[in-house]
Amino acid sequence: MSSNVTAVCASFKQQILQAVHNLSTGGDTLKAALYYQNSSLGSATTAYSATGEVSGTGYTAGGKTVTNGVSPALSGITAYWTPSAQIQWTSLTISSNFDAWLLYNASKSNDGIAVLTFPPQTVTAGTFTITQPANGPTTALLQVS
Amino acid sequence: MKVATTKGEIEADELDIHDVTQWSDNARVTATEWFLNGELVRRDVWVNGLRPVKVGVTCEQ
């Protein structure tokens, strides 16, 4: 089993209280980076790092900018937010197993927000796409309640 | 229809196509593998995130 674990970065929770992040549309630039299996990503991850990040044709270090067309919303006692478009790499080749992506804030010292995992994959001269859950109070990618 | 592969663009009819589906707690993954004479020449992957990550839970009094 990989050492990468799906989790909100603990540091992000503190930074919420410090008003560090702005996930509103037109706010901070958020990015998604891909990581190999056993890169030890999880709640203790504090920021983007090139250690463990994938490399290969079609992949640029630091990953892709995440489209943010919908500002965080509130429903009852739950605040929530989801990227407004899929994250996609084309003409990509990553030959070793990777199983995680890190959502991080490129406008704020590359501070980590969350680690999301999936079954290990390789990609060969193809397209890699991450689709988000629906943006709602019980389904959004990121929830605060 | 031509498909871009490690061998250049190849007609889809010449390729063997296999779809693979995997599940985890967080995601469902669909991969399409394209083979030419038994050799993998393209692999596409779609990760469908299934559930949220939650920052925390507050206790109301």
CSV table of C-alpha atoms in Angstrom, one decimal:
chain,number,residue,atom,x,y,z
A,1,MET,CA,0.0,0.0,0.0
A,2,SER,CA,1.3,3.5,-0.9
A,3,SER,CA,2.4,5.9,1.8
A,4,ASN,CA,0.3,8.6,0.1
A,5,VAL,CA,-2.9,9.3,2.0
A,6,THR,CA,-6.0,11.4,1.1
A,7,ALA,CA,-6.1,14.3,3.6
A,8,VAL,CA,-6.5,18.0,4.1
A,9,CYS,CA,-3.1,19.4,4.9
A,10,ALA,CA,-3.0,20.2,8.7
A,11,SER,CA,-1.2,23.4,8.0
A,12,PHE,CA,-4.1,24.5,5.8
A,13,LYS,CA,-6.4,24.4,8.8
A,14,GLN,CA,-4.2,26.8,10.7
A,15,GLN,CA,-3.8,29.0,7.7
A,16,ILE,CA,-7.6,29.3,7.4
A,17,LEU,CA,-7.5,30.9,10.8
A,18,GLN,CA,-4.7,33.2,9.6
A,19,ALA,CA,-6.7,34.3,6.5
A,20,VAL,CA,-3.8,33.1,4.3
A,21,HIS,CA,-5.8,31.5,1.4
A,22,ASN,CA,-8.3,33.1,-1.0
A,23,LEU,CA,-10.1,30.4,-3.0
A,24,SER,CA,-12.6,32.9,-4.5
A,25,THR,CA,-12.8,33.3,-8.3
A,26,GLY,CA,-10.0,35.7,-9.2
A,27,GLY,CA,-8.2,35.1,-5.9
A,28,ASP,CA,-5.2,33.0,-5.5
A,29,THR,CA,-3.7,30.8,-8.2
A,30,LEU,CA,-4.2,27.1,-7.3
A,31,LYS,CA,-2.2,24.3,-8.8
A,32,ALA,CA,-2.3,20.5,-9.0
A,33,ALA,CA,0.9,18.4,-8.9
A,34,LEU,CA,1.1,14.7,-9.4
A,35,TYR,CA,3.2,12.4,-7.2
A,36,TYR,CA,4.6,8.9,-7.4
A,37,GLN,CA,3.5,6.1,-5.0
A,38,ASN,CA,5.1,6.1,-1.6
A,39,SER,CA,5.9,9.8,-1.6
A,40,SER,CA,4.5,10.1,2.0
A,41,LEU,CA,2.0,12.8,1.1
A,42,GLY,CA,-0.8,13.3,3.6
A,43,SER,CA,-2.0,15.5,6.4
A,44,ALA,CA,1.6,16.4,7.4
A,45,THR,CA,2.3,17.8,3.9
A,46,THR,CA,2.7,21.6,4.2
A,47,ALA,CA,3.6,22.7,0.7
A,48,TYR,CA,4.4,21.7,-2.8
A,49,SER,CA,7.7,19.9,-3.2
A,50,ALA,CA,9.5,18.5,-6.2
A,51,THR,CA,10.5,15.5,-4.1
A,52,GLY,CA,8.4,12.6,-5.2
A,53,GLU,CA,6.7,14.6,-8.0
A,54,VAL,CA,6.3,12.7,-11.3
A,55,SER,CA,8.4,13.5,-14.3
A,56,GLY,CA,8.0,12.6,-18.0
A,57,THR,CA,7.1,13.8,-21.4
A,58,GLY,CA,4.2,16.3,-21.3
A,59,TYR,CA,4.6,17.1,-17.6
A,60,THR,CA,5.9,20.3,-16.3
A,61,ALA,CA,7.3,20.5,-12.8
A,62,GLY,CA,4.8,22.2,-10.5
A,63,GLY,CA,1.8,20.7,-12.3
A,64,LYS,CA,-1.2,22.4,-13.8
A,65,THR,CA,-3.2,25.5,-12.8
A,66,VAL,CA,-6.5,24.6,-11.4
A,67,THR,CA,-9.5,26.3,-13.0
A,68,ASN,CA,-11.4,28.2,-10.3
A,69,GLY,CA,-14.6,29.6,-11.8
A,70,VAL,CA,-16.8,29.2,-8.7
A,71,SER,CA,-16.1,30.9,-5.4
A,72,PRO,CA,-16.6,29.0,-2.1
A,73,ALA,CA,-20.2,28.8,-1.0
A,74,LEU,CA,-22.1,28.2,2.2
A,75,SER,CA,-25.1,26.0,2.8
A,76,GLY,CA,-26.3,25.7,6.4
A,77,ILE,CA,-23.2,25.2,8.5
A,78,THR,CA,-21.1,23.8,5.6
A,79,ALA,CA,-18.7,25.9,3.5
A,80,TYR,CA,-17.6,24.2,0.3
A,81,TRP,CA,-15.6,24.6,-2.8
A,82,THR,CA,-14.6,22.5,-5.9
A,83,PRO,CA,-12.4,23.3,-8.9
A,84,SER,CA,-14.7,24.3,-11.7
A,85,ALA,CA,-13.1,22.2,-14.4
A,86,GLN,CA,-11.3,19.0,-14.9
A,87,ILE,CA,-7.6,18.9,-14.6
A,88,GLN,CA,-6.0,17.4,-17.6
A,89,TRP,CA,-2.6,16.6,-19.1
A,90,THR,CA,-2.3,15.5,-22.8
A,91,SER,CA,0.4,13.8,-24.7
A,92,LEU,CA,1.7,12.6,-21.3
A,93,THR,CA,4.0,9.7,-20.5
A,94,ILE,CA,4.7,8.8,-16.9
A,95,SER,CA,6.2,5.3,-16.8
A,96,SER,CA,6.3,4.6,-13.0
A,97,ASN,CA,3.2,4.2,-10.8
A,98,PHE,CA,1.8,7.5,-9.4
A,99,ASP,CA,-1.2,7.7,-7.2
A,100,ALA,CA,-1.7,11.2,-5.7
A,101,TRP,CA,-2.2,14.8,-6.6
A,102,LEU,CA,-1.6,17.8,-4.3
A,103,LEU,CA,-3.8,20.8,-4.5
A,104,TYR,CA,-1.7,23.8,-3.5
A,105,ASN,CA,-1.7,27.6,-3.5
A,106,ALA,CA,0.9,29.0,-5.8
A,107,SER,CA,0.1,32.5,-4.7
A,108,LYS,CA,0.9,31.8,-1.1
A,109,SER,CA,4.3,30.2,-0.9
A,110,ASN,CA,3.0,27.0,-2.6
A,111,ASP,CA,1.2,26.2,0.6
A,112,GLY,CA,-0.5,22.8,0.5
A,113,ILE,CA,-4.3,22.5,0.7
A,114,ALA,CA,-5.2,18.8,0.2
A,115,VAL,CA,-3.8,15.5,-1.0
A,116,LEU,CA,-6.1,13.3,-3.1
A,117,THR,CA,-5.2,9.7,-3.9
A,118,PHE,CA,-6.4,7.1,-6.5
A,119,PRO,CA,-5.3,3.6,-7.6
A,120,PRO,CA,-1.7,3.6,-8.9
A,121,GLN,CA,-1.5,4.4,-12.6
A,122,THR,CA,0.9,4.9,-15.5
A,123,VAL,CA,0.2,6.9,-18.6
A,124,THR,CA,1.7,6.2,-22.1
A,125,ALA,CA,1.6,8.9,-24.8
A,126,GLY,CA,-1.9,9.7,-23.6
A,127,THR,CA,-4.3,11.8,-21.6
A,128,PHE,CA,-4.6,12.0,-17.9
A,129,THR,CA,-7.7,13.6,-16.5
A,130,ILE,CA,-8.9,14.3,-13.0
A,131,THR,CA,-12.6,15.0,-12.7
A,132,GLN,CA,-14.0,16.5,-9.5
A,133,PRO,CA,-17.1,15.6,-7.5
A,134,ALA,CA,-20.1,17.9,-7.9
A,135,ASN,CA,-19.9,21.3,-6.2
A,136,GLY,CA,-22.5,20.9,-3.5
A,137,PRO,CA,-22.5,21.0,0.3
A,138,THR,CA,-22.3,17.3,0.6
A,139,THR,CA,-20.3,16.5,-2.5
A,140,ALA,CA,-17.8,19.3,-3.0
A,141,LEU,CA,-14.1,18.5,-3.1
A,142,LEU,CA,-13.3,20.6,-0.1
A,143,GLN,CA,-15.7,21.1,2.8
A,144,VAL,CA,-15.5,23.0,6.1
A,145,SER,CA,-18.2,22.2,8.6
B,1,MET,CA,-9.7,7.5,-37.1
B,2,LYS,CA,-6.0,7.9,-36.2
B,3,VAL,CA,-4.7,7.7,-32.7
B,4,ALA,CA,-1.5,9.2,-31.4
B,5,THR,CA,0.7,6.5,-29.9
B,6,THR,CA,4.4,5.9,-29.1
B,7,LYS,CA,4.6,4.6,-32.7
B,8,GLY,CA,3.2,7.8,-34.2
B,9,GLU,CA,-0.4,8.1,-35.5
B,10,ILE,CA,-2.0,4.7,-36.1
B,11,GLU,CA,-5.4,3.9,-37.4
B,12,ALA,CA,-7.6,2.8,-34.4
B,13,ASP,CA,-8.7,-0.3,-36.4
B,14,GLU,CA,-5.2,-1.6,-36.2
B,15,LEU,CA,-5.1,-1.4,-32.4
B,16,ASP,CA,-6.4,-3.7,-29.7
B,17,ILE,CA,-8.3,-1.6,-27.1
B,18,HIS,CA,-8.7,-2.7,-23.5
B,19,ASP,CA,-10.7,-0.7,-20.9
B,20,VAL,CA,-9.7,-1.2,-17.2
B,21,THR,CA,-11.7,0.0,-14.3
B,22,GLN,CA,-10.4,0.3,-10.7
B,23,TRP,CA,-12.0,1.6,-7.5
B,24,SER,CA,-10.6,3.1,-4.3
B,25,ASP,CA,-12.2,4.8,-1.3
B,26,ASN,CA,-11.7,8.1,-3.0
B,27,ALA,CA,-11.9,7.6,-6.7
B,28,ARG,CA,-13.0,5.4,-9.6
B,29,VAL,CA,-10.4,5.1,-12.4
B,30,THR,CA,-11.0,4.2,-16.0
B,31,ALA,CA,-7.9,3.4,-18.1
B,32,THR,CA,-7.9,2.8,-21.8
B,33,GLU,CA,-5.0,0.7,-23.1
B,34,TRP,CA,-4.1,0.6,-26.8
B,35,PHE,CA,-2.0,-2.3,-28.0
B,36,LEU,CA,-0.2,-2.8,-31.4
B,37,ASN,CA,0.8,-6.4,-31.9
B,38,GLY,CA,0.8,-7.0,-28.2
B,39,GLU,CA,2.8,-3.9,-27.4
B,40,LEU,CA,1.3,-1.1,-25.3
B,41,VAL,CA,1.5,2.0,-27.4
B,42,ARG,CA,-0.9,4.3,-25.5
B,43,ARG,CA,-2.6,4.5,-22.1
B,44,ASP,CA,-5.1,7.1,-21.2
B,45,VAL,CA,-6.4,7.5,-17.6
B,46,TRP,CA,-9.5,9.2,-16.2
B,47,VAL,CA,-9.7,9.7,-12.4
B,48,ASN,CA,-13.2,10.4,-11.2
B,49,GLY,CA,-13.1,11.9,-7.7
B,50,LEU,CA,-15.9,10.4,-5.7
B,51,ARG,CA,-16.0,12.1,-2.3
B,52,PRO,CA,-14.8,15.2,-0.5
B,53,VAL,CA,-12.0,15.9,1.9
B,54,LYS,CA,-13.3,17.6,5.0
B,55,VAL,CA,-11.4,20.3,6.9
B,56,GLY,CA,-13.1,19.6,10.2
B,57,VAL,CA,-16.2,19.2,12.3
B,58,THR,CA,-17.4,21.7,14.9
B,59,CYS,CA,-19.5,20.7,17.9
B,60,GLU,CA,-22.6,22.9,18.5
B,61,GLN,CA,-23.7,23.4,22.0
